[in-house]
CSV table of C-alpha atoms and ligand atoms in Angstrom, one decimal:
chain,number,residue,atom,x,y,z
A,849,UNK,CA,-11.0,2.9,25.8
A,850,UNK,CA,-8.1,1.5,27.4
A,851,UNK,CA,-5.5,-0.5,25.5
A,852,UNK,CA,-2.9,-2.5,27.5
A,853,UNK,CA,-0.8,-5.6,26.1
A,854,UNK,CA,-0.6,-9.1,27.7
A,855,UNK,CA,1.4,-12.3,26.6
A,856,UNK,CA,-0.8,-15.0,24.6
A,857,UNK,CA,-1.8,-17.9,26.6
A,858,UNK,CA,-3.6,-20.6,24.8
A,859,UNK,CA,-7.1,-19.7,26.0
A,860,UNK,CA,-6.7,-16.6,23.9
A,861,UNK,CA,-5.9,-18.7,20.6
A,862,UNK,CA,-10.1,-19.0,20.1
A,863,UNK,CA,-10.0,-15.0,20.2
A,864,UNK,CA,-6.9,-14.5,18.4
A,865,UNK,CA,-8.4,-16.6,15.6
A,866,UNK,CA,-11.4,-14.6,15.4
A,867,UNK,CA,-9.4,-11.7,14.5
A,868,UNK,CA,-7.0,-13.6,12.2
A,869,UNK,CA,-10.1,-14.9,10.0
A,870,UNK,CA,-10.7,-11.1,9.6
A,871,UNK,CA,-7.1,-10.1,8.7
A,872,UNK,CA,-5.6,-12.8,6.9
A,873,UNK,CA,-6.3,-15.6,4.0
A,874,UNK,CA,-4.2,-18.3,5.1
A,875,UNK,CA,-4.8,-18.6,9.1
A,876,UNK,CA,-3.0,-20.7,11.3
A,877,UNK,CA,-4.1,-23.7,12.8
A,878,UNK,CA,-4.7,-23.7,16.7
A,879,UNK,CA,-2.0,-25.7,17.0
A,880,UNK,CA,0.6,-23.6,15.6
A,881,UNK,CA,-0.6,-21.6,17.6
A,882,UNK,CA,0.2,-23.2,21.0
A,883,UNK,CA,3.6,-24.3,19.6
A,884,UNK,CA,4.9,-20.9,19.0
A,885,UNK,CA,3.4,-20.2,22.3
A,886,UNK,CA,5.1,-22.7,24.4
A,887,UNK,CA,8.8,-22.0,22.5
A,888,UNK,CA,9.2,-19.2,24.9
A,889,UNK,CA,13.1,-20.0,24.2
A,890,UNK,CA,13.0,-18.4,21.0
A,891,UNK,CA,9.0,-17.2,20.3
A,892,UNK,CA,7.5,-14.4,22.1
A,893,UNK,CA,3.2,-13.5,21.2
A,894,UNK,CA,1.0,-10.5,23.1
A,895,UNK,CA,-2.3,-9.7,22.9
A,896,UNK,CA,-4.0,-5.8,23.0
A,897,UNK,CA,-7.0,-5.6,25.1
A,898,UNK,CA,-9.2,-2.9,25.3
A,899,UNK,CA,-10.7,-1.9,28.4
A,900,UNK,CA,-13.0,0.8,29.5
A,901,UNK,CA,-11.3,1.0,32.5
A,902,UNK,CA,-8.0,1.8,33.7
A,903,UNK,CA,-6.5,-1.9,33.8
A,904,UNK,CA,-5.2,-2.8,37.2
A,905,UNK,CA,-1.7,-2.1,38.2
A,906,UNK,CA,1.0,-4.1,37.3
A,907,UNK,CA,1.6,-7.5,39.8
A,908,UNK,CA,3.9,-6.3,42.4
A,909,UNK,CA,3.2,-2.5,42.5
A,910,UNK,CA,4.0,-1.3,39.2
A,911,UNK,CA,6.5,-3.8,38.0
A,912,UNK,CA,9.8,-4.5,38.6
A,913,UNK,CA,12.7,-2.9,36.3
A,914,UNK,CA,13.1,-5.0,33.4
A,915,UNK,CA,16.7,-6.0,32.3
A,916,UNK,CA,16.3,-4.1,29.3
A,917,UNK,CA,17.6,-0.6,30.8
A,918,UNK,CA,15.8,2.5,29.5
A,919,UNK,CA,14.0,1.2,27.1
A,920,UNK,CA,12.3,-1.4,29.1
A,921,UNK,CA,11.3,1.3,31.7
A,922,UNK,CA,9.8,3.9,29.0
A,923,UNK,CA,8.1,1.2,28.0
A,924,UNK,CA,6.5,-0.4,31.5
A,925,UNK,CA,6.0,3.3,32.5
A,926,UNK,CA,3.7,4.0,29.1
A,927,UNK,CA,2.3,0.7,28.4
A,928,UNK,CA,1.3,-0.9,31.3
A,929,UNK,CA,0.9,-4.4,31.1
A,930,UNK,CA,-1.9,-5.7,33.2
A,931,UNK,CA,-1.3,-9.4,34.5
A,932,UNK,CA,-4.3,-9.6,37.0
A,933,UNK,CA,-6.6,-7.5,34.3
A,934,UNK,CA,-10.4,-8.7,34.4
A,935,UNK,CA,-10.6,-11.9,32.1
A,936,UNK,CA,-13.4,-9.6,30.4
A,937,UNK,CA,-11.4,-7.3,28.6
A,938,UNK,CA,-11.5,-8.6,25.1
A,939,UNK,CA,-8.7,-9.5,23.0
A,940,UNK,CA,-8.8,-6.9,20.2
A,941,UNK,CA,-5.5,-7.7,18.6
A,942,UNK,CA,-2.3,-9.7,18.4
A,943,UNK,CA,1.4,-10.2,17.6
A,944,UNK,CA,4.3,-12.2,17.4
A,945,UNK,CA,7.7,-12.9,16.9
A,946,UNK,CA,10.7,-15.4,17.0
A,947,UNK,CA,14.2,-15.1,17.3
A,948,UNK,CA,16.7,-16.5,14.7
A,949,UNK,CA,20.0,-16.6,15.4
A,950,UNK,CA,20.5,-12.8,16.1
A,951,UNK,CA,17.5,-11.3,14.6
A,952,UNK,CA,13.9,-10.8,15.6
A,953,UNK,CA,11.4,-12.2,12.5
A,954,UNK,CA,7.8,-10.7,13.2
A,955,UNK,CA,5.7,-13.4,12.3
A,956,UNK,CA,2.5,-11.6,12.6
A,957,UNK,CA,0.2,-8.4,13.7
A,958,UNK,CA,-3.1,-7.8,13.3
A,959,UNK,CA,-5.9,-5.7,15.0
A,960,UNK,CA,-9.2,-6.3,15.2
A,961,UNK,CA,-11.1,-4.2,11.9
A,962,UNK,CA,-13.3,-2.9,14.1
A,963,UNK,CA,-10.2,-0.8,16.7
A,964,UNK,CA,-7.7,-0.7,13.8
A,965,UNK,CA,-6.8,3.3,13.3
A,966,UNK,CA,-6.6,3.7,17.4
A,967,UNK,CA,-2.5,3.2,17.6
A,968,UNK,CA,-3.5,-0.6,19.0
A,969,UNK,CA,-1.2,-1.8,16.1
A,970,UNK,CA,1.7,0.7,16.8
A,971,UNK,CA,0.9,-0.5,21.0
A,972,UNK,CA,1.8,-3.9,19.8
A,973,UNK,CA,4.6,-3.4,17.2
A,974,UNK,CA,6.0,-1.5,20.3
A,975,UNK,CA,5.7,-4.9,22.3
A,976,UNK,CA,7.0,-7.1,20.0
A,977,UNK,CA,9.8,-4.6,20.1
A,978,UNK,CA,10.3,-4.6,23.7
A,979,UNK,CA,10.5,-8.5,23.3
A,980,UNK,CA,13.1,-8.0,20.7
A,981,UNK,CA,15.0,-6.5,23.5
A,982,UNK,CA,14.4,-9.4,26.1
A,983,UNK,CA,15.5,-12.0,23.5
A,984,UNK,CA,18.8,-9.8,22.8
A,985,UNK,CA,18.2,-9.6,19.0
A,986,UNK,CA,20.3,-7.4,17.3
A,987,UNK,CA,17.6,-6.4,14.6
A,988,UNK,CA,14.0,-6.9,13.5
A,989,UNK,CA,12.5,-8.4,10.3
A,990,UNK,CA,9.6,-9.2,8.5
A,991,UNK,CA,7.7,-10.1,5.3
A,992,UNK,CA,5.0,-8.0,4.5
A,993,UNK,CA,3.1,-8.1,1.0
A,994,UNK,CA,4.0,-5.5,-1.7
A,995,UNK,CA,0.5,-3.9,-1.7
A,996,UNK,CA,0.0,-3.6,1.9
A,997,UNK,CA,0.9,0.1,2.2
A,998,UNK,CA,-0.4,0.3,5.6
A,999,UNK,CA,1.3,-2.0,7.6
A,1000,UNK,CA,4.2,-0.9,5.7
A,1001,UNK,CA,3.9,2.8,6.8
A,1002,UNK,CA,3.8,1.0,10.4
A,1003,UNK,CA,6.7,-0.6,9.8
A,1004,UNK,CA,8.7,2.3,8.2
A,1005,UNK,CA,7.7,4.7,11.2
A,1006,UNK,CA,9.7,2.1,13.2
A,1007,UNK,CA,12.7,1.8,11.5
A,1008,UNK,CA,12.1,-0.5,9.2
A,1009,UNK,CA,13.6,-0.1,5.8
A,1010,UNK,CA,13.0,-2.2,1.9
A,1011,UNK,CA,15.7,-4.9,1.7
A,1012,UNK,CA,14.0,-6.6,-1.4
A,1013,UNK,CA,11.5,-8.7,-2.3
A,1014,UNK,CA,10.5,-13.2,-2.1
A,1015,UNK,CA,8.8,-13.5,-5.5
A,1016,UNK,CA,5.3,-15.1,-5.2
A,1017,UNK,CA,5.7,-15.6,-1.6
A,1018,UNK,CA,1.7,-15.6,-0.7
A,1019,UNK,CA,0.8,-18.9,-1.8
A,1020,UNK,CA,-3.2,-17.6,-1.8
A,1021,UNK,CA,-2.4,-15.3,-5.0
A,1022,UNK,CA,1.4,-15.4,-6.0
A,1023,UNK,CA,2.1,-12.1,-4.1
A,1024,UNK,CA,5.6,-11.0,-3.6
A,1025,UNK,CA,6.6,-9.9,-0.1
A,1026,UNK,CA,8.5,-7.3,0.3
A,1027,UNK,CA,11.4,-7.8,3.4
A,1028,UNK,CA,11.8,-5.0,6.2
A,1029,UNK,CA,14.6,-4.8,8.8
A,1030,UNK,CA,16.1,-2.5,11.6
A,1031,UNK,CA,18.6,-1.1,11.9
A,1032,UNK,CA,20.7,-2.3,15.1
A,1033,UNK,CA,18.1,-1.8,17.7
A,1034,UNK,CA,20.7,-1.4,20.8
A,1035,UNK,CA,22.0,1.9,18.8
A,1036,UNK,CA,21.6,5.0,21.2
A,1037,UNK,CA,20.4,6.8,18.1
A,1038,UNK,CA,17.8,4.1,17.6
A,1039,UNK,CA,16.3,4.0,21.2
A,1040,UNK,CA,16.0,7.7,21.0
A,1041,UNK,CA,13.8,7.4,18.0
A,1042,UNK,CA,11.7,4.9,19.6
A,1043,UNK,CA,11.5,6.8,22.9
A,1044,UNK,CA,10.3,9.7,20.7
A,1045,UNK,CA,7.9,7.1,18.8
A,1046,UNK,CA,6.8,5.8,22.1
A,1047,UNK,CA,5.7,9.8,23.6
A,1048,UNK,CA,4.4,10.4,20.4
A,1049,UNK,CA,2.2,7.2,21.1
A,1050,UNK,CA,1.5,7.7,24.7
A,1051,UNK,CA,0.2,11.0,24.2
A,1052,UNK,CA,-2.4,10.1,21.5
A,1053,UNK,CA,-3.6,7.1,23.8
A,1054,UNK,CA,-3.9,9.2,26.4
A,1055,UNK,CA,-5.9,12.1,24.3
A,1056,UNK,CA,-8.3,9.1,22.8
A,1057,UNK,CA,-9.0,8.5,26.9
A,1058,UNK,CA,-10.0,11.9,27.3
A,1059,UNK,CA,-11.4,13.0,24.0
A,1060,UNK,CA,-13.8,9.8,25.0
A,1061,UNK,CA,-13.0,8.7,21.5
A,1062,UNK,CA,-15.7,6.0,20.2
A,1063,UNK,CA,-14.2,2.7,21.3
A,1064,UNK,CA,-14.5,1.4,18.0
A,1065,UNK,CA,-14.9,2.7,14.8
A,1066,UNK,CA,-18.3,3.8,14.0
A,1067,UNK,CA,-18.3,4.3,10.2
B,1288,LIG,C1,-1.4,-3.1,10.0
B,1288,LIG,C2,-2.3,-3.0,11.2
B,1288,LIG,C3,-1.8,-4.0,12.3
B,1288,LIG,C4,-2.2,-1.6,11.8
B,1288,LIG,O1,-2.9,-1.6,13.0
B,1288,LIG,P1,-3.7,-0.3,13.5
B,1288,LIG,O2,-4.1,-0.4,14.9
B,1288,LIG,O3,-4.8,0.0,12.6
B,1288,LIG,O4,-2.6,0.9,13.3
B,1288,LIG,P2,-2.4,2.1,14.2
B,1288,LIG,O5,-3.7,2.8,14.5
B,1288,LIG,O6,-1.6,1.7,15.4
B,1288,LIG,O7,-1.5,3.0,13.3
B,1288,LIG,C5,-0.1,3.1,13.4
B,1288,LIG,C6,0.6,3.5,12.1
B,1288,LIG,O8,0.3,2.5,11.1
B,1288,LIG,C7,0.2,3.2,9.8
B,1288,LIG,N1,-1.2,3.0,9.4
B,1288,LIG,C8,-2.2,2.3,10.1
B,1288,LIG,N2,-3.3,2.3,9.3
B,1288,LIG,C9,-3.1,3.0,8.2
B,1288,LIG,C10,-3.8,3.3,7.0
B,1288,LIG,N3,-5.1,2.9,6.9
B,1288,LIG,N4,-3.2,4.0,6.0
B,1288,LIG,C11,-1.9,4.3,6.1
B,1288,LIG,N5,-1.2,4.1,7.2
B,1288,LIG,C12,-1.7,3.4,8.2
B,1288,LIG,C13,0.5,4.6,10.1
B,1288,LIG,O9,1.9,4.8,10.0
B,1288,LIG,C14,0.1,4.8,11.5
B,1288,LIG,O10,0.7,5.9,12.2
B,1288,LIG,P3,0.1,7.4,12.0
B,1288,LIG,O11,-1.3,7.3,12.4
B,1288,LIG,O12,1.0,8.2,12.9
B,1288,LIG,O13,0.2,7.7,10.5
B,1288,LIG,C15,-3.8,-3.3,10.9
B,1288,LIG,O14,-4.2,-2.4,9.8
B,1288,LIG,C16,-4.1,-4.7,10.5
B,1288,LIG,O15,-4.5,-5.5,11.4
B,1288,LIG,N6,-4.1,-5.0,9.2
B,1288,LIG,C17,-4.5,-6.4,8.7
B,1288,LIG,C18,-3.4,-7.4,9.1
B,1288,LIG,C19,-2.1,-7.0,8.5
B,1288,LIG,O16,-2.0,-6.6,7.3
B,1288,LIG,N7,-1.0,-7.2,9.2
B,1288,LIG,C20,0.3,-6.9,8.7
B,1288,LIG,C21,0.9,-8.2,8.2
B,1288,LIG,S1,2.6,-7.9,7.6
């Protein structure tokens, strides 16, 4: 399997839902949805798709060099978005962010159950990242609940470090969240880490192709 990331359009919202339902017990409304989507000011949200083929080149053969220097180029040449991808290709996960001030917030991630373990989440964290970049934040944050020690180990691998806790933030069952953030992201030592991260990344993708790894989990 393929995995490539896209930007959310709203005829992904039904899909992105789906997935939601499974990963979270206080969904958004569809109409969040499209207002984060259309605050492209200040919100960036991606999709992962999953293909079982290649996905198509890039529009404009291969892409154009993003303003985001190095990083932005790693990133185009190892995760290759695919505007003109077959409307097929299902939407398997999703992510998103906004920009405050200075900082990016991730307001949410989630993969599919069924392709979680696959380095689709890490693909997107890796996106939201890139839009980081575009949106000129300084740093990333987030909320994520004290128990949750897998998305935390996500988070951690990219930087992100405990910088203490909203007491019975989860309104469905008084959970505290614990808050994440970056370091500064335009640090040389930083985007060396995360150029590392993103080999590490590309190379288990790429052995997943080969290995003809089940597309989705099968126990
Ligand atoms: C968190 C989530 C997005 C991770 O997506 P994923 O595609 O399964 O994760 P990946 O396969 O890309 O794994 C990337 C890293 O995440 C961490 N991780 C993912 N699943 C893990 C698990 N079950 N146990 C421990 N660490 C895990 C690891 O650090 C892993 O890197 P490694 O394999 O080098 O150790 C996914 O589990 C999910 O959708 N969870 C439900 C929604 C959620 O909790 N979102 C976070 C809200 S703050």
């Amino acid at each position: 399997m393929y995995y490539f990331i896209e930007p959310m359009t709203e005829d992904d919202i039904p899909e992105v839902q789906q997935i939601e339902s499974q990963s979270f017990t206080t969904p958004w409304s569809a109409n969040t949805y499209k207002r984060e989507i259309r605050n492209a000011a200040s919100c960036r949200y991606l999709v992962a798709r999953g293909s079982t083929t290649p996905p198509p080149p890039r529009a404009g053969g291969g892409g154009s060099p993003r303003r985001l220097g190095i990083i932005g180029q790693i990133a185009a040449a190892l995760f290759p978005s695919a505007p003109g991808a077959a409307p097929s290709c299902p939407a398997i996960g999703y992510g998103g962010l906004w920009l405050t001030v200075d900082d990016a917030h991730v307001t949410t991630i989630a993969v599919d159950p069924q392709y979680r373990g696959f380095g689709v989440g890490e693909l997107l964290l890796n996106g939201l990242i890139d839009a980081a970049y575009e949106l000129r934040a300084k740093m990333l944050t987030l909320e994520v609940r004290v128990s949750n020690a897998s998305a935390q180990r996500l988070y951690i691998k990219y930087g992100f470090q405990p910088a203490g806790t909203r007491p019975r933030y989860y309104t469905d069952n008084g959970e505290d969240a614990l808050i994440m953030w970056t370091e500064a992201i335009d640090t040389p030592e930083y985007q060396a880490r995360l150029s590392e991260l993103r080999r590490l990344l590309y190379a288990r993708l790429q052995r997943q192709v080969a290995d003809k790894r089940p597309a989705v989990r099968v126990s």
